[in-house]
Short mmCIF file of C-alpha atoms and ligand atoms in Angstrom, two decimals:
data_model
loop_
_atom_site.label_atom_id
_atom_site.label_comp_id
_atom_site.label_asym_id
_atom_site.label_seq_id
_atom_site.Cartn_x
_atom_site.Cartn_y
_atom_site.Cartn_z
CA MET A 1 -14.18 -38.64 0.74
CA SER A 2 -10.71 -37.24 0.43
CA ALA A 3 -9.24 -37.11 -3.07
CA GLU A 4 -5.65 -38.04 -3.69
CA LYS A 5 -3.67 -34.78 -3.59
CA LYS A 6 -1.71 -33.49 -6.57
CA GLU A 7 2.05 -33.62 -6.32
CA ILE A 8 2.65 -29.98 -5.60
CA ASP A 9 5.27 -28.49 -3.30
CA TRP A 10 2.63 -26.53 -1.36
CA GLY A 11 5.11 -24.61 0.75
CA SER A 12 6.91 -23.08 -2.22
CA LEU A 13 3.84 -22.03 -4.23
CA GLY A 14 3.60 -18.33 -4.99
CA PHE A 15 0.53 -16.26 -5.81
CA GLY A 16 0.19 -17.29 -9.44
CA TYR A 17 -2.20 -19.06 -11.76
CA ILE A 18 -2.00 -22.84 -11.96
CA GLN A 19 -4.64 -24.36 -14.19
CA THR A 20 -6.77 -26.95 -12.40
CA GLU A 21 -9.14 -29.52 -13.88
CA LYS A 22 -12.60 -28.01 -13.50
CA ARG A 23 -14.26 -24.59 -13.49
CA TYR A 24 -17.90 -23.47 -13.34
CA VAL A 25 -19.72 -21.63 -16.13
CA SER A 26 -23.21 -20.22 -16.41
CA ASN A 27 -24.55 -18.07 -19.25
CA TYR A 28 -27.18 -15.34 -19.10
CA LYS A 29 -29.28 -14.93 -22.22
CA GLU A 30 -32.75 -13.56 -22.97
CA GLY A 31 -33.17 -12.42 -19.41
CA ALA A 32 -32.30 -15.65 -17.59
CA TRP A 33 -29.33 -17.65 -16.28
CA ASP A 34 -28.99 -21.19 -17.63
CA GLY A 35 -28.51 -24.16 -15.27
CA GLY A 36 -24.70 -23.81 -15.23
CA CYS A 37 -22.15 -26.62 -15.29
CA LEU A 38 -18.56 -27.58 -14.62
CA THR A 39 -16.27 -27.66 -17.62
CA GLU A 40 -12.68 -28.67 -18.35
CA ASP A 41 -12.26 -25.86 -20.89
CA ALA A 42 -10.19 -23.07 -19.33
CA ASN A 43 -10.51 -20.79 -22.37
CA VAL A 44 -13.20 -18.19 -23.01
CA VAL A 45 -14.05 -17.47 -26.64
CA LEU A 46 -15.71 -14.11 -27.25
CA ASN A 47 -16.83 -11.99 -30.14
CA GLU A 48 -14.39 -9.15 -30.90
CA CYS A 49 -17.04 -6.62 -29.90
CA ALA A 50 -17.97 -8.19 -26.53
CA GLY A 51 -19.02 -5.68 -23.86
CA VAL A 52 -16.21 -6.69 -21.55
CA LEU A 53 -13.58 -6.06 -24.23
CA GLN A 54 -14.91 -2.70 -25.34
CA TYR A 55 -16.36 -1.08 -22.22
CA ALA A 56 -14.88 -3.14 -19.36
CA GLN A 57 -18.20 -4.44 -18.10
CA THR A 58 -16.74 -6.94 -15.67
CA ILE A 59 -16.76 -7.64 -11.92
CA PHE A 60 -15.07 -10.24 -9.77
CA GLU A 61 -14.66 -11.73 -6.31
CA GLY A 62 -11.88 -13.51 -4.45
CA LEU A 63 -12.09 -16.02 -1.60
CA LYS A 64 -10.31 -19.10 -0.40
CA ALA A 65 -10.92 -22.73 0.44
CA TYR A 66 -8.51 -24.65 2.62
CA THR A 67 -8.16 -27.67 4.90
CA THR A 68 -8.95 -27.23 8.59
CA GLU A 69 -7.14 -28.85 11.50
CA ASP A 70 -9.72 -31.67 11.67
CA GLY A 71 -9.39 -32.42 7.94
CA HIS A 72 -12.45 -30.73 6.48
CA ILE A 73 -12.33 -28.67 3.31
CA VAL A 74 -14.09 -25.37 3.95
CA ALA A 75 -14.58 -21.90 2.45
CA PHE A 76 -14.56 -18.70 4.47
CA ARG A 77 -17.80 -16.69 4.38
CA PRO A 78 -18.71 -17.25 0.69
CA ASP A 79 -22.17 -15.79 1.35
CA LEU A 80 -20.54 -12.38 1.81
CA ASN A 81 -18.79 -12.67 -1.54
CA ALA A 82 -22.16 -13.53 -3.12
CA GLU A 83 -23.72 -10.49 -1.47
CA ARG A 84 -20.90 -8.16 -2.52
CA MET A 85 -20.99 -9.46 -6.09
CA GLU A 86 -24.68 -8.67 -6.18
CA ALA A 87 -23.90 -5.05 -5.24
CA SER A 88 -21.17 -4.90 -7.89
CA ALA A 89 -23.54 -6.28 -10.55
CA ARG A 90 -26.26 -3.75 -9.75
CA ARG A 91 -23.82 -0.83 -9.98
CA LEU A 92 -22.59 -1.91 -13.45
CA GLU A 93 -26.09 -2.77 -14.78
CA MET A 94 -25.33 -6.48 -14.86
CA PRO A 95 -27.75 -9.27 -13.91
CA VAL A 96 -27.44 -10.67 -10.39
CA PHE A 97 -26.21 -14.24 -10.11
CA PRO A 98 -28.43 -15.60 -7.31
CA ARG A 99 -26.64 -15.82 -3.95
CA GLU A 100 -27.55 -19.45 -3.21
CA ARG A 101 -26.37 -20.46 -6.66
CA PHE A 102 -23.13 -18.57 -6.09
CA VAL A 103 -22.42 -20.54 -2.91
CA ASP A 104 -23.42 -23.81 -4.63
CA ALA A 105 -21.06 -23.03 -7.52
CA VAL A 106 -18.20 -22.32 -5.10
CA THR A 107 -18.93 -25.66 -3.41
CA SER A 108 -18.96 -27.60 -6.68
CA VAL A 109 -15.73 -26.03 -7.98
CA VAL A 110 -13.91 -26.84 -4.75
CA ARG A 111 -15.27 -30.42 -4.69
CA ALA A 112 -14.30 -30.99 -8.30
CA ASN A 113 -10.77 -29.74 -7.59
CA ALA A 114 -10.35 -31.26 -4.13
CA ALA A 115 -6.98 -32.68 -5.19
CA TYR A 116 -5.71 -29.10 -5.41
CA VAL A 117 -6.82 -28.03 -1.94
CA PRO A 118 -3.58 -27.71 0.03
CA PRO A 119 -3.25 -29.81 3.20
CA TYR A 120 -3.61 -28.34 6.67
CA GLY A 121 -0.44 -26.81 8.00
CA SER A 122 1.08 -26.04 4.58
CA GLY A 123 0.02 -22.39 4.77
CA ALA A 124 -1.21 -22.69 1.18
CA THR A 125 -4.87 -22.32 0.14
CA LEU A 126 -7.09 -22.80 -2.89
CA TYR A 127 -7.92 -19.32 -4.17
CA LEU A 128 -11.30 -19.01 -5.88
CA ARG A 129 -12.03 -16.38 -8.46
CA PRO A 130 -15.74 -15.85 -9.30
CA TYR A 131 -16.27 -13.30 -12.07
CA MET A 132 -18.86 -12.08 -14.54
CA PHE A 133 -18.61 -10.18 -17.80
CA GLY A 134 -20.68 -8.84 -20.69
CA SER A 135 -20.24 -11.41 -23.44
CA ASP A 136 -22.30 -10.23 -26.41
CA SER A 137 -21.39 -7.52 -28.90
CA VAL A 138 -22.04 -3.89 -27.96
CA ILE A 139 -20.74 -0.99 -29.99
CA GLY A 140 -23.12 1.75 -28.83
CA VAL A 141 -22.47 2.40 -25.15
CA LYS A 142 -25.07 0.37 -23.24
CA PRO A 143 -25.22 -2.67 -20.99
CA SER A 144 -24.65 -6.05 -22.65
CA GLN A 145 -27.63 -8.33 -23.19
CA GLU A 146 -25.68 -11.50 -22.48
CA TYR A 147 -23.28 -12.38 -19.66
CA GLN A 148 -21.09 -15.17 -18.49
CA PHE A 149 -20.51 -16.04 -14.82
CA ARG A 150 -17.51 -18.23 -14.09
CA ILE A 151 -15.51 -19.52 -11.13
CA PHE A 152 -12.03 -20.94 -11.48
CA CYS A 153 -9.62 -21.86 -8.74
CA THR A 154 -5.87 -21.98 -8.34
CA PRO A 155 -3.72 -23.17 -5.43
CA VAL A 156 -1.67 -20.34 -3.91
CA GLY A 157 1.20 -20.42 -1.49
CA PRO A 158 1.53 -19.03 2.02
CA TYR A 159 1.51 -15.24 1.77
CA PHE A 160 4.25 -14.66 4.31
CA LYS A 161 7.22 -16.83 3.51
CA GLY A 162 9.72 -16.56 6.33
CA GLY A 163 7.65 -14.20 8.45
CA ALA A 164 5.64 -11.05 7.80
CA LYS A 165 7.98 -8.15 7.10
CA PRO A 166 6.34 -4.76 7.63
CA LEU A 167 5.61 -2.86 4.40
CA THR A 168 6.51 0.68 3.37
CA LEU A 169 3.72 2.63 1.69
CA CYS A 170 3.72 5.83 -0.27
CA VAL A 171 0.90 8.35 -0.35
CA SER A 172 -0.23 8.31 -3.97
CA ASP A 173 -0.82 11.37 -6.14
CA PHE A 174 -3.34 9.29 -8.08
CA ASP A 175 -6.84 8.44 -6.91
CA ARG A 176 -8.27 4.92 -7.02
CA ALA A 177 -11.90 6.05 -6.92
CA ALA A 178 -13.97 9.11 -7.64
CA PRO A 179 -16.50 10.65 -5.22
CA HIS A 180 -19.78 8.82 -5.99
CA GLY A 181 -17.83 6.51 -8.33
CA THR A 182 -17.20 2.76 -8.29
CA GLY A 183 -14.68 2.52 -5.44
CA SER A 184 -17.03 0.45 -3.29
CA ILE A 185 -17.57 -2.35 -5.82
CA LYS A 186 -15.20 -5.01 -7.07
CA ALA A 187 -14.94 -3.97 -10.70
CA GLY A 188 -12.01 -4.83 -12.96
CA LEU A 189 -11.86 -1.20 -14.02
CA ASN A 190 -10.76 -0.17 -10.50
CA TYR A 191 -7.69 -2.30 -10.95
CA ALA A 192 -6.89 -1.27 -14.53
CA MET A 193 -6.51 2.34 -13.49
CA SER A 194 -4.41 1.46 -10.44
CA LEU A 195 -1.70 -0.30 -12.48
CA HIS A 196 0.15 2.85 -13.50
CA ALA A 197 0.21 4.02 -9.88
CA ILE A 198 1.48 0.72 -8.50
CA VAL A 199 4.16 0.27 -11.16
CA GLY A 200 5.40 3.79 -10.31
CA ALA A 201 5.34 3.07 -6.56
CA HIS A 202 7.31 -0.16 -7.02
CA LYS A 203 9.89 1.64 -9.19
CA ALA A 204 10.30 4.18 -6.40
CA GLY A 205 10.92 1.35 -3.91
CA PHE A 206 7.54 1.23 -2.15
CA ASP A 207 5.42 -1.85 -1.52
CA GLU A 208 1.98 -0.29 -1.92
CA ASN A 209 0.13 2.96 -2.48
CA MET A 210 -1.95 4.64 0.17
CA TYR A 211 -4.87 6.33 -1.58
CA LEU A 212 -6.55 9.38 -0.10
CA ASP A 213 -10.17 10.43 -0.39
CA PRO A 214 -10.56 11.82 -3.91
CA GLY A 215 -12.73 14.76 -2.81
CA THR A 216 -10.43 16.51 -0.31
CA ARG A 217 -7.22 14.39 -0.31
CA THR A 218 -6.98 14.78 3.47
CA ARG A 219 -8.38 11.41 4.56
CA VAL A 220 -7.06 7.88 4.24
CA GLU A 221 -9.03 5.42 2.09
CA GLU A 222 -7.25 2.17 1.25
CA THR A 223 -4.50 0.66 -0.92
CA GLY A 224 -5.09 -0.76 -4.40
CA GLY A 225 -6.45 -4.01 -3.02
CA ALA A 226 -6.59 -3.95 0.78
CA ASN A 227 -8.37 -2.01 3.55
CA PHE A 228 -6.59 -0.35 6.47
CA LEU A 229 -6.78 -1.14 10.17
CA PHE A 230 -4.96 1.15 12.59
CA VAL A 231 -4.20 0.48 16.23
CA THR A 232 -4.19 3.44 18.60
CA LYS A 233 -1.56 3.84 21.31
CA ASP A 234 -4.08 2.68 23.92
CA GLY A 235 -4.89 -0.47 21.94
CA GLY A 236 -8.13 0.51 20.16
CA VAL A 237 -8.76 -0.52 16.55
CA VAL A 238 -9.75 2.08 13.96
CA THR A 239 -10.74 1.62 10.33
CA PRO A 240 -11.39 4.43 7.84
CA LYS A 241 -14.99 5.21 6.97
CA SER A 242 -15.78 6.30 3.41
CA ASP A 243 -18.26 5.51 0.65
CA SER A 244 -15.48 4.89 -1.84
CA ILE A 245 -13.73 2.06 0.07
CA LEU A 246 -14.30 -1.53 -1.04
CA PRO A 247 -15.95 -3.33 1.90
CA SER A 248 -13.31 -5.97 2.63
CA ILE A 249 -14.70 -9.16 4.14
CA THR A 250 -11.39 -9.71 5.95
CA ARG A 251 -11.52 -6.24 7.49
CA ARG A 252 -15.14 -6.71 8.63
CA SER A 253 -14.20 -10.10 10.09
CA LEU A 254 -11.15 -8.66 11.89
CA LEU A 255 -13.25 -5.89 13.44
CA HIS A 256 -15.63 -8.51 14.80
CA VAL A 257 -12.68 -10.49 16.16
CA ALA A 258 -11.19 -7.35 17.74
CA LYS A 259 -14.42 -6.55 19.52
CA GLU A 260 -15.92 -9.93 20.37
CA TYR A 261 -12.84 -12.13 20.82
CA LEU A 262 -10.18 -9.69 22.02
CA GLY A 263 -12.41 -7.18 23.82
CA LEU A 264 -10.84 -4.21 22.03
CA GLU A 265 -12.54 -0.93 21.37
CA VAL A 266 -13.38 -0.69 17.68
CA SER A 267 -14.36 2.32 15.62
CA GLU A 268 -15.10 3.07 11.98
CA ARG A 269 -14.49 6.75 11.42
CA GLU A 270 -12.79 9.24 9.14
CA VAL A 271 -9.02 8.90 9.46
CA TYR A 272 -6.91 11.92 8.52
CA LEU A 273 -3.50 11.80 6.91
CA ASP A 274 -2.39 14.30 9.57
CA GLU A 275 -3.07 11.91 12.44
CA LEU A 276 -1.23 8.83 11.13
CA GLY A 277 1.79 9.52 13.32
CA ASP A 278 -0.42 9.04 16.38
CA PHE A 279 -1.08 5.37 15.65
CA ALA A 280 0.96 2.51 17.09
CA GLU A 281 0.28 -0.06 14.38
CA CYS A 282 -1.12 -0.27 10.89
CA GLY A 283 -2.22 -3.30 8.86
CA LEU A 284 -3.57 -4.05 5.39
CA CYS A 285 -6.51 -6.43 5.27
CA GLY A 286 -7.50 -8.71 2.42
CA THR A 287 -8.20 -12.35 1.64
CA ALA A 288 -4.69 -13.15 0.39
CA ALA A 289 -2.63 -12.09 3.43
CA VAL A 290 -5.40 -11.69 6.06
CA ILE A 291 -3.39 -8.81 7.58
CA SER A 292 -0.03 -7.44 6.46
CA PRO A 293 1.80 -5.11 8.84
CA VAL A 294 2.79 -1.63 7.68
CA GLY A 295 5.90 -0.11 9.27
CA LYS A 296 6.26 3.18 7.45
CA ILE A 297 4.22 5.55 5.31
CA VAL A 298 5.99 8.15 3.16
CA ASP A 299 4.10 11.31 2.23
CA HIS A 300 6.16 13.20 -0.35
CA GLY A 301 9.41 12.72 1.52
CA ARG A 302 7.91 13.05 4.99
CA GLU A 303 8.31 9.73 6.80
CA ILE A 304 5.56 8.60 9.13
CA CYS A 305 6.89 5.73 11.24
CA LEU A 306 4.49 3.47 13.11
CA SER A 307 5.79 2.73 16.59
CA SER A 308 5.57 -1.05 15.89
CA GLY A 309 8.62 -0.50 13.65
CA MET A 310 10.04 -2.27 10.60
CA ALA A 311 11.22 -5.51 12.23
CA GLU A 312 7.98 -7.41 12.86
CA MET A 313 4.19 -7.31 13.16
CA GLY A 314 2.93 -5.18 16.05
CA PRO A 315 1.42 -7.07 19.03
CA VAL A 316 -2.23 -6.18 18.36
CA THR A 317 -1.90 -6.89 14.62
CA LYS A 318 -0.38 -10.25 15.51
CA LYS A 319 -3.20 -11.09 17.92
CA LEU A 320 -5.77 -10.19 15.27
CA TYR A 321 -3.93 -12.28 12.70
CA ASP A 322 -3.55 -15.30 15.00
CA THR A 323 -7.17 -15.19 16.11
CA LEU A 324 -8.71 -14.87 12.65
CA THR A 325 -6.44 -17.51 11.12
CA GLY A 326 -7.20 -19.72 14.16
CA ILE A 327 -10.92 -19.31 13.46
CA GLN A 328 -10.43 -20.06 9.76
CA MET A 329 -8.38 -23.19 10.43
CA GLY A 330 -10.78 -24.56 13.04
CA ARG A 331 -8.47 -24.11 16.05
CA ILE A 332 -10.75 -21.45 17.56
CA GLN A 333 -14.56 -21.62 17.66
CA ALA A 334 -15.93 -19.60 14.71
CA PRO A 335 -18.94 -17.29 14.88
CA GLU A 336 -22.10 -18.88 13.48
CA GLY A 337 -22.08 -19.12 9.69
CA TRP A 338 -18.47 -18.08 9.04
CA ILE A 339 -17.15 -21.49 7.96
CA HIS A 340 -18.84 -23.12 4.97
CA VAL A 341 -18.04 -26.84 5.14
CA ILE A 342 -17.57 -28.40 1.70
CA GLU A 343 -16.40 -31.90 2.60
C1 PLP B 1 -10.92 -7.30 -2.79
C2 PLP B 1 -10.48 -5.99 -2.25
C3 PLP B 1 -10.15 -5.81 -0.90
C4 PLP B 1 -10.10 -6.95 0.10
O1 PLP B 1 -11.34 -7.55 0.31
P1 PLP B 1 -11.45 -8.98 0.99
O2 PLP B 1 -12.90 -9.31 0.89
O3 PLP B 1 -11.00 -8.86 2.38
O4 PLP B 1 -10.58 -9.90 0.20
C5 PLP B 1 -9.81 -4.55 -0.47
N1 PLP B 1 -9.77 -3.50 -1.32
C6 PLP B 1 -10.06 -3.63 -2.63
C7 PLP B 1 -10.00 -2.43 -3.51
C8 PLP B 1 -10.42 -4.88 -3.14
O5 PLP B 1 -10.72 -5.00 -4.44
#
């Protein structure tokens, strides 16, 4: 069944919040999750002393649903979001929302908002935001006793309007994660502390921050919300290895594509700031853009220019982008289990 679509100009949507009809809610109380349900109420009412408000006990995920070439509505690898949210929950002493229930909740939110799933070819997608937070009052520092798990969705526009222009990054003097800290989980707190750094970078004319490893500040980690892929001059793909990088599902998928679909040599290893000039291409990986090309990295006035330049995506980055988006949209055969068909 295909619901009548909303009258939205899909092509001109940005990345913003548009309230849709239904969202999913489940509450955790006395050691157990309730059955969960869809609701039309987009507001959350909390006690003034709720754990999330006082001590930032909150985690989230992000994934998308979209229409494939043959007209199905699907989600991309939601099982990996469920798995990553479990890791986030354990690190912040929050209860785990069961993985199967997570995928079922994603499915029911997308079905209930099928009218907001952009049509194939529009470039737009339905962005899903699962999240969980401590909802009861805590004044002494300790984990909450009660939690709420929710998923809302919002249609978002094509990331690259009028082509993907390479970005300019600046090497940040701030750190996004501490050694042995929470860099590898998707916690709201990781974003709160990155806001000052990104506002400063934007004021200085940069698109994003490149964060270094907080221990030695010699190795590349990631940006505020995307992992790095580098392409060597002989066409190999390299991604930084570190315990404080958030394991991007897009980056892991692109590495698989590089190796199994494009036959490229792939390695996950420590990447030093000093060697960046040796790479031919650089890309930022995340759900929203899949892969955004980087043309230049500025380290305190020293310009590191990727040989792919500032005019367009490098050839390997483009191949990776075309292959993964082809897999997502059903134009290229997907690996087993990557495409979760919703209707
Ligand atoms: C969410 C996120 C990413 C991208 O992960 P995807 O699963 O590919 O969307 C990268 N870095 C950080 C810090 C993130 O929070």
